[in-house]
PDB file of N, CA and C in Angstrom:
ATOM      1  N   MET A   1       1.002  -1.175  -0.039  1.00  0.00           N
ATOM      2  CA  MET A   1      -0.035  -0.064  -0.351  1.00  0.00           C
ATOM      3  C   MET A   1       0.900   1.272  -0.326  1.00  0.00           C
ATOM      4  N   THR A   2       0.429   2.259  -0.605  1.00  0.00           N
ATOM      5  CA  THR A   2       1.283   3.580  -1.049  1.00  0.00           C
ATOM      6  C   THR A   2       0.697   4.344  -0.390  1.00  0.00           C
ATOM      7  N   ILE A   3       1.575   5.474   0.084  1.00  0.00           N
ATOM      8  CA  ILE A   3       1.036   7.039   0.743  1.00  0.00           C
ATOM      9  C   ILE A   3      -0.399   7.195  -0.477  1.00  0.00           C
ATOM     10  N   THR A   4      -0.041   7.302  -1.233  1.00  0.00           N
ATOM     11  CA  THR A   4      -1.654   7.803  -2.067  1.00  0.00           C
ATOM     12  C   THR A   4      -2.895   6.686  -2.118  1.00  0.00           C
ATOM     13  N   ASP A   5      -2.509   5.907  -1.728  1.00  0.00           N
ATOM     14  CA  ASP A   5      -3.838   4.460  -1.318  1.00  0.00           C
ATOM     15  C   ASP A   5      -4.240   4.967  -0.134  1.00  0.00           C
ATOM     16  N   LEU A   6      -3.260   5.433   0.910  1.00  0.00           N
ATOM     17  CA  LEU A   6      -3.862   5.905   2.305  1.00  0.00           C
ATOM     18  C   LEU A   6      -4.731   7.252   2.162  1.00  0.00           C
ATOM     19  N   LYS A   7      -3.825   8.013   0.960  1.00  0.00           N
ATOM     20  CA  LYS A   7      -4.624   9.157   1.082  1.00  0.00           C
ATOM     21  C   LYS A   7      -6.191   9.018   0.774  1.00  0.00           C
ATOM     22  N   ASP A   8      -5.904   8.055  -0.386  1.00  0.00           N
ATOM     23  CA  ASP A   8      -7.028   8.246  -1.210  1.00  0.00           C
ATOM     24  C   ASP A   8      -8.488   7.518  -0.042  1.00  0.00           C
ATOM     25  N   ILE A   9      -8.562   6.838   0.809  1.00  0.00           N
ATOM     26  CA  ILE A   9      -8.855   6.212   1.885  1.00  0.00           C
ATOM     27  C   ILE A   9      -9.566   6.954   2.698  1.00  0.00           C
ATOM     28  N   TYR A  10      -8.627   7.912   3.333  1.00  0.00           N
ATOM     29  CA  TYR A  10      -8.998   8.587   4.062  1.00  0.00           C
ATOM     30  C   TYR A  10      -9.899  10.065   3.238  1.00  0.00           C
ATOM     31  N   TYR A  11      -9.181  10.062   2.445  1.00  0.00           N
ATOM     32  CA  TYR A  11      -9.977  10.775   1.322  1.00  0.00           C
ATOM     33  C   TYR A  11     -11.881  10.982   1.301  1.00  0.00           C
ATOM     34  N   SER A  12     -11.532   9.598   1.052  1.00  0.00           N
ATOM     35  CA  SER A  12     -13.287   9.043   0.352  1.00  0.00           C
ATOM     36  C   SER A  12     -13.947   8.819   1.482  1.00  0.00           C
ATOM     37  N   ASP A  13     -13.181   8.767   2.799  1.00  0.00           N
ATOM     38  CA  ASP A  13     -14.226   8.562   3.926  1.00  0.00           C
ATOM     39  C   ASP A  13     -15.421   9.501   4.404  1.00  0.00           C
ATOM     40  N   GLU A  14     -16.380   8.858   4.750  1.00  0.00           N
ATOM     41  CA  GLU A  14     -17.488   9.575   4.824  1.00  0.00           C
ATOM     42  C   GLU A  14     -17.402  10.701   6.274  1.00  0.00           C
ATOM     43  N   ARG A  15     -16.806  10.367   7.162  1.00  0.00           N
ATOM     44  CA  ARG A  15     -16.022  10.950   8.303  1.00  0.00           C
ATOM     45  C   ARG A  15     -15.651  11.704   7.814  1.00  0.00           C
ATOM     46  N   THR A  16     -14.393  11.826   7.163  1.00  0.00           N
ATOM     47  CA  THR A  16     -13.683  12.719   6.802  1.00  0.00           C
ATOM     48  C   THR A  16     -14.719  14.181   5.891  1.00  0.00           C
ATOM     49  N   SER A  17     -15.490  13.726   5.475  1.00  0.00           N
ATOM     50  CA  SER A  17     -16.442  14.558   4.433  1.00  0.00           C
ATOM     51  C   SER A  17     -16.862  15.171   5.462  1.00  0.00           C
ATOM     52  N   ARG A  18     -17.746  14.586   6.610  1.00  0.00           N
ATOM     53  CA  ARG A  18     -18.141  15.339   7.807  1.00  0.00           C
ATOM     54  C   ARG A  18     -17.482  16.703   8.161  1.00  0.00           C
ATOM     55  N   ILE A  19     -16.331  15.945   8.729  1.00  0.00           N
ATOM     56  CA  ILE A  19     -15.344  17.272   9.238  1.00  0.00           C
ATOM     57  C   ILE A  19     -15.201  18.357   8.027  1.00  0.00           C
ATOM     58  N   ALA A  20     -14.894  17.894   6.943  1.00  0.00           N
ATOM     59  CA  ALA A  20     -14.884  19.127   6.365  1.00  0.00           C
ATOM     60  C   ALA A  20     -16.038  19.810   5.753  1.00  0.00           C
ATOM     61  N   ASP A  21     -17.155  19.538   5.917  1.00  0.00           N
ATOM     62  CA  ASP A  21     -18.364  20.430   5.618  1.00  0.00           C
ATOM     63  C   ASP A  21     -18.606  20.952   7.170  1.00  0.00           C
ATOM     64  N   ALA A  22     -18.540  20.529   8.137  1.00  0.00           N
ATOM     65  CA  ALA A  22     -18.821  20.904   9.364  1.00  0.00           C
ATOM     66  C   ALA A  22     -17.763  22.301   9.636  1.00  0.00           C
ATOM     67  N   LEU A  23     -16.492  22.140   8.776  1.00  0.00           N
ATOM     68  CA  LEU A  23     -15.591  23.506   8.566  1.00  0.00           C
ATOM     69  C   LEU A  23     -15.862  24.636   7.540  1.00  0.00           C
ATOM     70  N   ASN A  24     -16.291  23.933   6.645  1.00  0.00           N
ATOM     71  CA  ASN A  24     -16.865  24.817   5.560  1.00  0.00           C
ATOM     72  C   ASN A  24     -17.888  25.582   5.480  1.00  0.00           C
ATOM     73  N   ALA A  25     -18.865  25.130   6.777  1.00  0.00           N
ATOM     74  CA  ALA A  25     -20.076  25.500   7.094  1.00  0.00           C
ATOM     75  C   ALA A  25     -19.924  26.847   8.188  1.00  0.00           C
ATOM     76  N   GLY A  26     -18.655  27.080   8.807  1.00  0.00           N
ATOM     77  CA  GLY A  26     -18.194  27.779   9.575  1.00  0.00           C
ATOM     78  C   GLY A  26     -17.911  27.919  11.282  1.00  0.00           C
ATOM     79  N   LYS A  27     -17.715  26.435  11.407  1.00  0.00           N
ATOM     80  CA  LYS A  27     -17.829  25.530  12.411  1.00  0.00           C
ATOM     81  C   LYS A  27     -16.284  25.693  12.742  1.00  0.00           C
ATOM     82  N   THR A  28     -15.674  26.723  13.852  1.00  0.00           N
ATOM     83  CA  THR A  28     -14.284  27.154  14.047  1.00  0.00           C
ATOM     84  C   THR A  28     -13.560  26.263  15.152  1.00  0.00           C
ATOM     85  N   ARG A  29     -14.336  25.149  15.487  1.00  0.00           N
ATOM     86  CA  ARG A  29     -13.203  24.456  16.630  1.00  0.00           C
ATOM     87  C   ARG A  29     -13.783  23.261  16.480  1.00  0.00           C
ATOM     88  N   LEU A  30     -12.808  22.152  16.360  1.00  0.00           N
ATOM     89  CA  LEU A  30     -13.305  20.262  16.365  1.00  0.00           C
ATOM     90  C   LEU A  30     -11.992  19.940  17.009  1.00  0.00           C
ATOM     91  N   GLN A  31     -12.417  18.964  17.840  1.00  0.00           N
ATOM     92  CA  GLN A  31     -11.927  18.261  18.473  1.00  0.00           C
ATOM     93  C   GLN A  31     -12.283  16.824  18.092  1.00  0.00           C
ATOM     94  N   LEU A  32     -11.279  16.287  17.840  1.00  0.00           N
ATOM     95  CA  LEU A  32     -11.126  14.576  17.508  1.00  0.00           C
ATOM     96  C   LEU A  32     -10.586  13.643  18.485  1.00  0.00           C
ATOM     97  N   LYS A  33     -11.267  12.809  19.041  1.00  0.00           N
ATOM     98  CA  LYS A  33     -10.749  11.788  20.142  1.00  0.00           C
ATOM     99  C   LYS A  33     -10.833  10.471  19.409  1.00  0.00           C
ATOM    100  N   GLY A  34      -9.638   9.398  20.093  1.00  0.00           N
ATOM    101  CA  GLY A  34      -9.619   8.158  19.516  1.00  0.00           C
ATOM    102  C   GLY A  34      -9.160   8.232  18.458  1.00  0.00           C
ATOM    103  N   ILE A  35      -7.967   8.846  17.984  1.00  0.00           N
ATOM    104  CA  ILE A  35      -6.981   9.147  16.895  1.00  0.00           C
ATOM    105  C   ILE A  35      -5.854   8.620  17.035  1.00  0.00           C
ATOM    106  N   CYS A  36      -5.240   7.192  16.670  1.00  0.00           N
ATOM    107  CA  CYS A  36      -3.698   6.886  17.308  1.00  0.00           C
ATOM    108  C   CYS A  36      -2.887   7.017  15.959  1.00  0.00           C
ATOM    109  N   GLY A  37      -1.852   7.578  16.118  1.00  0.00           N
ATOM    110  CA  GLY A  37      -0.596   7.650  15.508  1.00  0.00           C
ATOM    111  C   GLY A  37      -0.825   8.609  14.200  1.00  0.00           C
ATOM    112  N   SER A  38      -0.580   7.816  13.190  1.00  0.00           N
ATOM    113  CA  SER A  38      -0.134   9.033  11.780  1.00  0.00           C
ATOM    114  C   SER A  38      -1.864   9.068  11.006  1.00  0.00           C
ATOM    115  N   ALA A  39      -2.473   8.562  11.693  1.00  0.00           N
ATOM    116  CA  ALA A  39      -4.221   8.771  11.484  1.00  0.00           C
ATOM    117  C   ALA A  39      -4.347  10.428  11.504  1.00  0.00           C
ATOM    118  N   VAL A  40      -3.812  11.421  12.230  1.00  0.00           N
ATOM    119  CA  VAL A  40      -4.318  12.279  12.455  1.00  0.00           C
ATOM    120  C   VAL A  40      -3.738  13.081  11.237  1.00  0.00           C
ATOM    121  N   SER A  41      -2.520  12.884  11.094  1.00  0.00           N
ATOM    122  CA  SER A  41      -1.996  13.497   9.766  1.00  0.00           C
ATOM    123  C   SER A  41      -2.738  13.313   8.566  1.00  0.00           C
ATOM    124  N   LEU A  42      -3.012  11.672   8.477  1.00  0.00           N
ATOM    125  CA  LEU A  42      -4.055  11.847   7.239  1.00  0.00           C
ATOM    126  C   LEU A  42      -5.160  12.229   6.962  1.00  0.00           C
ATOM    127  N   ILE A  43      -5.989  12.235   8.322  1.00  0.00           N
ATOM    128  CA  ILE A  43      -7.309  13.108   8.224  1.00  0.00           C
ATOM    129  C   ILE A  43      -7.112  14.667   8.194  1.00  0.00           C
ATOM    130  N   VAL A  44      -6.393  15.282   8.928  1.00  0.00           N
ATOM    131  CA  VAL A  44      -5.775  16.368   8.644  1.00  0.00           C
ATOM    132  C   VAL A  44      -5.206  16.651   7.187  1.00  0.00           C
ATOM    133  N   SER A  45      -4.709  16.025   6.423  1.00  0.00           N
ATOM    134  CA  SER A  45      -4.661  16.177   5.308  1.00  0.00           C
ATOM    135  C   SER A  45      -5.558  16.442   4.146  1.00  0.00           C
ATOM    136  N   ALA A  46      -6.456  14.806   4.503  1.00  0.00           N
ATOM    137  CA  ALA A  46      -7.379  14.667   3.420  1.00  0.00           C
ATOM    138  C   ALA A  46      -8.963  15.989   3.815  1.00  0.00           C
ATOM    139  N   VAL A  47      -8.738  16.195   5.066  1.00  0.00           N
ATOM    140  CA  VAL A  47      -9.543  17.840   5.454  1.00  0.00           C
ATOM    141  C   VAL A  47      -9.548  18.715   4.693  1.00  0.00           C
ATOM    142  N   ALA A  48      -8.102  19.198   4.388  1.00  0.00           N
ATOM    143  CA  ALA A  48      -7.118  20.188   4.029  1.00  0.00           C
ATOM    144  C   ALA A  48      -7.566  20.382   2.259  1.00  0.00           C
ATOM    145  N   GLU A  49      -8.008  19.323   1.922  1.00  0.00           N
ATOM    146  CA  GLU A  49      -7.738  19.247   0.284  1.00  0.00           C
ATOM    147  C   GLU A  49      -9.400  19.232   0.137  1.00  0.00           C
ATOM    148  N   LYS A  50     -10.318  19.246   0.929  1.00  0.00           N
ATOM    149  CA  LYS A  50     -11.625  19.522   0.816  1.00  0.00           C
ATOM    150  C   LYS A  50     -12.110  20.729   1.302  1.00  0.00           C
ATOM    151  N   THR A  51     -11.095  21.605   1.697  1.00  0.00           N
ATOM    152  CA  THR A  51     -11.581  23.054   2.501  1.00  0.00           C
ATOM    153  C   THR A  51     -10.312  24.257   1.968  1.00  0.00           C
ATOM    154  N   VAL A  52     -11.025  25.173   1.842  1.00  0.00           N
ATOM    155  CA  VAL A  52     -10.366  26.246   1.501  1.00  0.00           C
ATOM    156  C   VAL A  52      -9.729  27.223   2.449  1.00  0.00           C
ATOM    157  N   LYS A  53     -10.079  27.172   3.845  1.00  0.00           N
ATOM    158  CA  LYS A  53      -9.644  27.895   4.808  1.00  0.00           C
ATOM    159  C   LYS A  53      -8.276  27.191   5.290  1.00  0.00           C
ATOM    160  N   PRO A  54      -7.768  28.130   5.858  1.00  0.00           N
ATOM    161  CA  PRO A  54      -6.302  27.619   6.449  1.00  0.00           C
ATOM    162  C   PRO A  54      -6.609  27.053   8.067  1.00  0.00           C
ATOM    163  N   HIS A  55      -5.410  26.102   8.185  1.00  0.00           N
ATOM    164  CA  HIS A  55      -6.088  25.319   9.765  1.00  0.00           C
ATOM    165  C   HIS A  55      -4.699  25.575  10.503  1.00  0.00           C
ATOM    166  N   LEU A  56      -5.203  25.768  11.832  1.00  0.00           N
ATOM    167  CA  LEU A  56      -3.954  25.874  12.885  1.00  0.00           C
ATOM    168  C   LEU A  56      -4.678  24.165  13.891  1.00  0.00           C
ATOM    169  N   ILE A  57      -2.972  23.976  13.904  1.00  0.00           N
ATOM    170  CA  ILE A  57      -3.464  22.234  14.878  1.00  0.00           C
ATOM    171  C   ILE A  57      -2.341  22.896  15.831  1.00  0.00           C
ATOM    172  N   VAL A  58      -2.991  23.032  17.134  1.00  0.00           N
ATOM    173  CA  VAL A  58      -2.441  22.988  18.445  1.00  0.00           C
ATOM    174  C   VAL A  58      -2.227  21.337  18.911  1.00  0.00           C
ATOM    175  N   CYS A  59      -0.595  21.180  18.875  1.00  0.00           N
ATOM    176  CA  CYS A  59       0.083  20.220  19.494  1.00  0.00           C
ATOM    177  C   CYS A  59       0.582  20.152  21.117  1.00  0.00           C
ATOM    178  N   SER A  60       0.222  19.095  22.000  1.00  0.00           N
ATOM    179  CA  SER A  60       0.591  19.166  23.378  1.00  0.00           C
ATOM    180  C   SER A  60       2.036  19.711  23.521  1.00  0.00           C
ATOM    181  N   ASP A  61       3.108  19.874  22.800  1.00  0.00           N
ATOM    182  CA  ASP A  61       4.668  19.661  23.307  1.00  0.00           C
ATOM    183  C   ASP A  61       4.937  19.779  21.738  1.00  0.00           C
ATOM    184  N   LYS A  62       6.707  20.317  22.038  1.00  0.00           N
ATOM    185  CA  LYS A  62       7.317  20.417  20.301  1.00  0.00           C
ATOM    186  C   LYS A  62       7.431  19.333  20.237  1.00  0.00           C
ATOM    187  N   GLU A  63       7.578  17.934  20.930  1.00  0.00           N
ATOM    188  CA  GLU A  63       7.766  16.334  19.996  1.00  0.00           C
ATOM    189  C   GLU A  63       6.817  16.205  19.433  1.00  0.00           C
ATOM    190  N   GLU A  64       5.290  16.263  20.200  1.00  0.00           N
ATOM    191  CA  GLU A  64       4.714  16.051  19.292  1.00  0.00           C
ATOM    192  C   GLU A  64       4.133  16.484  17.928  1.00  0.00           C
ATOM    193  N   ALA A  65       4.492  18.180  18.207  1.00  0.00           N
ATOM    194  CA  ALA A  65       3.930  18.851  17.023  1.00  0.00           C
ATOM    195  C   ALA A  65       5.428  18.633  15.908  1.00  0.00           C
ATOM    196  N   ALA A  66       6.461  17.920  16.251  1.00  0.00           N
ATOM    197  CA  ALA A  66       7.665  17.661  15.108  1.00  0.00           C
ATOM    198  C   ALA A  66       7.015  16.188  14.640  1.00  0.00           C
ATOM    199  N   TYR A  67       6.482  14.999  15.080  1.00  0.00           N
ATOM    200  CA  TYR A  67       6.275  14.205  14.888  1.00  0.00           C
ATOM    201  C   TYR A  67       5.196  14.541  14.270  1.00  0.00           C
ATOM    202  N   PHE A  68       4.322  15.410  13.995  1.00  0.00           N
ATOM    203  CA  PHE A  68       2.911  15.740  13.398  1.00  0.00           C
ATOM    204  C   PHE A  68       3.454  16.286  12.214  1.00  0.00           C
ATOM    205  N   TYR A  69       4.190  17.246  11.772  1.00  0.00           N
ATOM    206  CA  TYR A  69       4.847  18.039  10.870  1.00  0.00           C
ATOM    207  C   TYR A  69       5.279  16.884  10.169  1.00  0.00           C
ATOM    208  N   ASN A  70       6.140  16.062  10.443  1.00  0.00           N
ATOM    209  CA  ASN A  70       7.255  14.968   9.954  1.00  0.00           C
ATOM    210  C   ASN A  70       6.067  14.196   8.838  1.00  0.00           C
ATOM    211  N   ASP A  71       5.071  13.955   9.765  1.00  0.00           N
ATOM    212  CA  ASP A  71       3.928  12.958   9.229  1.00  0.00           C
ATOM    213  C   ASP A  71       3.248  13.667   8.067  1.00  0.00           C
ATOM    214  N   LEU A  72       2.876  15.038   8.207  1.00  0.00           N
ATOM    215  CA  LEU A  72       2.227  15.552   7.530  1.00  0.00           C
ATOM    216  C   LEU A  72       2.420  16.062   6.101  1.00  0.00           C
ATOM    217  N   THR A  73       3.930  16.519   6.373  1.00  0.00           N
ATOM    218  CA  THR A  73       4.667  17.118   5.173  1.00  0.00           C
ATOM    219  C   THR A  73       4.848  16.297   3.803  1.00  0.00           C
ATOM    220  N   PRO A  74       4.845  14.425   4.206  1.00  0.00           N
ATOM    221  CA  PRO A  74       4.991  14.373   2.321  1.00  0.00           C
ATOM    222  C   PRO A  74       3.011  14.037   1.891  1.00  0.00           C
ATOM    223  N   LEU A  75       2.512  14.267   3.151  1.00  0.00           N
ATOM    224  CA  LEU A  75       0.606  13.762   2.502  1.00  0.00           C
ATOM    225  C   LEU A  75       0.400  15.359   1.696  1.00  0.00           C
ATOM    226  N   ALA A  76       1.186  16.483   2.336  1.00  0.00           N
ATOM    227  CA  ALA A  76       0.867  17.484   1.463  1.00  0.00           C
ATOM    228  C   ALA A  76       1.539  18.717   0.550  1.00  0.00           C
ATOM    229  N   PRO A  77       2.056  17.888  -0.387  1.00  0.00           N
ATOM    230  CA  PRO A  77       3.035  18.182  -1.347  1.00  0.00           C
ATOM    231  C   PRO A  77       2.193  19.579  -2.184  1.00  0.00           C
ATOM    232  N   LEU A  78       1.961  21.103  -1.331  1.00  0.00           N
ATOM    233  CA  LEU A  78       1.476  21.971  -1.743  1.00  0.00           C
ATOM    234  C   LEU A  78       2.203  22.825  -2.814  1.00  0.00           C
ATOM    235  N   SER A  79       1.847  23.785  -3.767  1.00  0.00           N
ATOM    236  CA  SER A  79       2.626  24.826  -4.544  1.00  0.00           C
ATOM    237  C   SER A  79       3.553  25.371  -3.556  1.00  0.00           C
ATOM    238  N   GLU A  80       4.379  26.205  -3.839  1.00  0.00           N
ATOM    239  CA  GLU A  80       4.978  27.213  -3.080  1.00  0.00           C
ATOM    240  C   GLU A  80       4.430  28.142  -3.004  1.00  0.00           C
ATOM    241  N   GLY A  81       4.518  28.199  -1.406  1.00  0.00           N
ATOM    242  CA  GLY A  81       3.826  29.300  -0.624  1.00  0.00           C
ATOM    243  C   GLY A  81       3.005  28.666   0.286  1.00  0.00           C
ATOM    244  N   GLU A  82       2.351  27.355   0.011  1.00  0.00           N
ATOM    245  CA  GLU A  82       1.475  26.511   0.725  1.00  0.00           C
ATOM    246  C   GLU A  82       2.191  25.640   1.362  1.00  0.00           C
ATOM    247  N   GLY A  83       1.155  25.178   2.538  1.00  0.00           N
ATOM    248  CA  GLY A  83       2.150  24.051   2.915  1.00  0.00           C
ATOM    249  C   GLY A  83       1.736  23.791   4.631  1.00  0.00           C
ATOM    250  N   ALA A  84       2.484  22.962   5.320  1.00  0.00           N
ATOM    251  CA  ALA A  84       2.263  23.236   6.592  1.00  0.00           C
ATOM    252  C   ALA A  84       3.264  23.828   7.308  1.00  0.00           C
ATOM    253  N   GLY A  85       3.123  24.298   8.297  1.00  0.00           N
ATOM    254  CA  GLY A  85       4.008  25.339   8.875  1.00  0.00           C
ATOM    255  C   GLY A  85       4.342  24.908  10.169  1.00  0.00           C
ATOM    256  N   TYR A  86       5.611  25.169  11.020  1.00  0.00           N
ATOM    257  CA  TYR A  86       5.605  24.255  11.989  1.00  0.00           C
ATOM    258  C   TYR A  86       6.829  25.424  13.122  1.00  0.00           C
ATOM    259  N   SER A  87       6.142  25.902  14.176  1.00  0.00           N
ATOM    260  CA  SER A  87       6.598  27.042  15.038  1.00  0.00           C
ATOM    261  C   SER A  87       6.924  26.409  16.258  1.00  0.00           C
ATOM    262  N   PRO A  88       7.988  25.854  16.762  1.00  0.00           N
ATOM    263  CA  PRO A  88       8.378  24.834  17.862  1.00  0.00           C
ATOM    264  C   PRO A  88       8.741  26.107  18.607  1.00  0.00           C
ATOM    265  N   THR A  89       9.237  27.313  18.569  1.00  0.00           N
ATOM    266  CA  THR A  89       9.576  28.449  19.345  1.00  0.00           C
ATOM    267  C   THR A  89       8.328  28.952  20.226  1.00  0.00           C
ATOM    268  N   ILE A  90       7.310  29.106  19.816  1.00  0.00           N
ATOM    269  CA  ILE A  90       5.977  29.172  20.116  1.00  0.00           C
ATOM    270  C   ILE A  90       5.333  28.412  21.518  1.00  0.00           C
ATOM    271  N   ALA A  91       5.655  29.799  22.867  1.00  0.00           N
ATOM    272  CA  ALA A  91       5.397  29.062  24.283  1.00  0.00           C
ATOM    273  C   ALA A  91       4.463  29.904  24.686  1.00  0.00           C
ATOM    274  N   ILE A  92       3.431  29.360  25.384  1.00  0.00           N
ATOM    275  CA  ILE A  92       2.571  30.325  26.174  1.00  0.00           C
ATOM    276  C   ILE A  92       2.435  29.841  27.674  1.00  0.00           C
ATOM    277  N   ARG A  93       3.030  30.823  28.312  1.00  0.00           N
ATOM    278  CA  ARG A  93       3.700  30.787  29.702  1.00  0.00           C
ATOM    279  C   ARG A  93       2.464  31.143  30.625  1.00  0.00           C
ATOM    280  N   LYS A  94       2.060  31.100  31.566  1.00  0.00           N
ATOM    281  CA  LYS A  94       1.314  31.420  32.498  1.00  0.00           C
ATOM    282  C   LYS A  94       1.394  32.775  33.144  1.00  0.00           C
ATOM    283  N   GLY A  95       0.122  33.803  33.025  1.00  0.00           N
ATOM    284  CA  GLY A  95       0.704  34.942  33.248  1.00  0.00           C
ATOM    285  C   GLY A  95       1.174  35.563  31.908  1.00  0.00           C
ATOM    286  N   ALA A  96       1.376  35.308  30.863  1.00  0.00           N
ATOM    287  CA  ALA A  96       2.050  36.016  29.853  1.00  0.00           C
ATOM    288  C   ALA A  96       1.192  36.856  29.164  1.00  0.00           C
ATOM    289  N   PHE A  97      -0.077  36.588  28.899  1.00  0.00           N
ATOM    290  CA  PHE A  97      -0.813  37.369  28.343  1.00  0.00           C
ATOM    291  C   PHE A  97      -1.953  38.003  29.080  1.00  0.00           C
TER     292      PHE A  97
END
């Protein structure tokens, strides 16, 4: 099975379409539970292809963000100026805001 095969499975899944429909309808926050491993990146990649708005994914820590970014990068080869960004230096500290 190739990356393209996996992307096609997630892209055609009804649940991915429901997530994209909710985002396209203006729902601004979604939380998905019970998803393991690289499935998160596959879902985000499929949803991103079905929506036109930018997405912000917040991870628990720098390590989780790095793994997510590394999983997502080969799934979303987009044109120049688009794509996944990674900002490990942003930190929210209690009382900073």
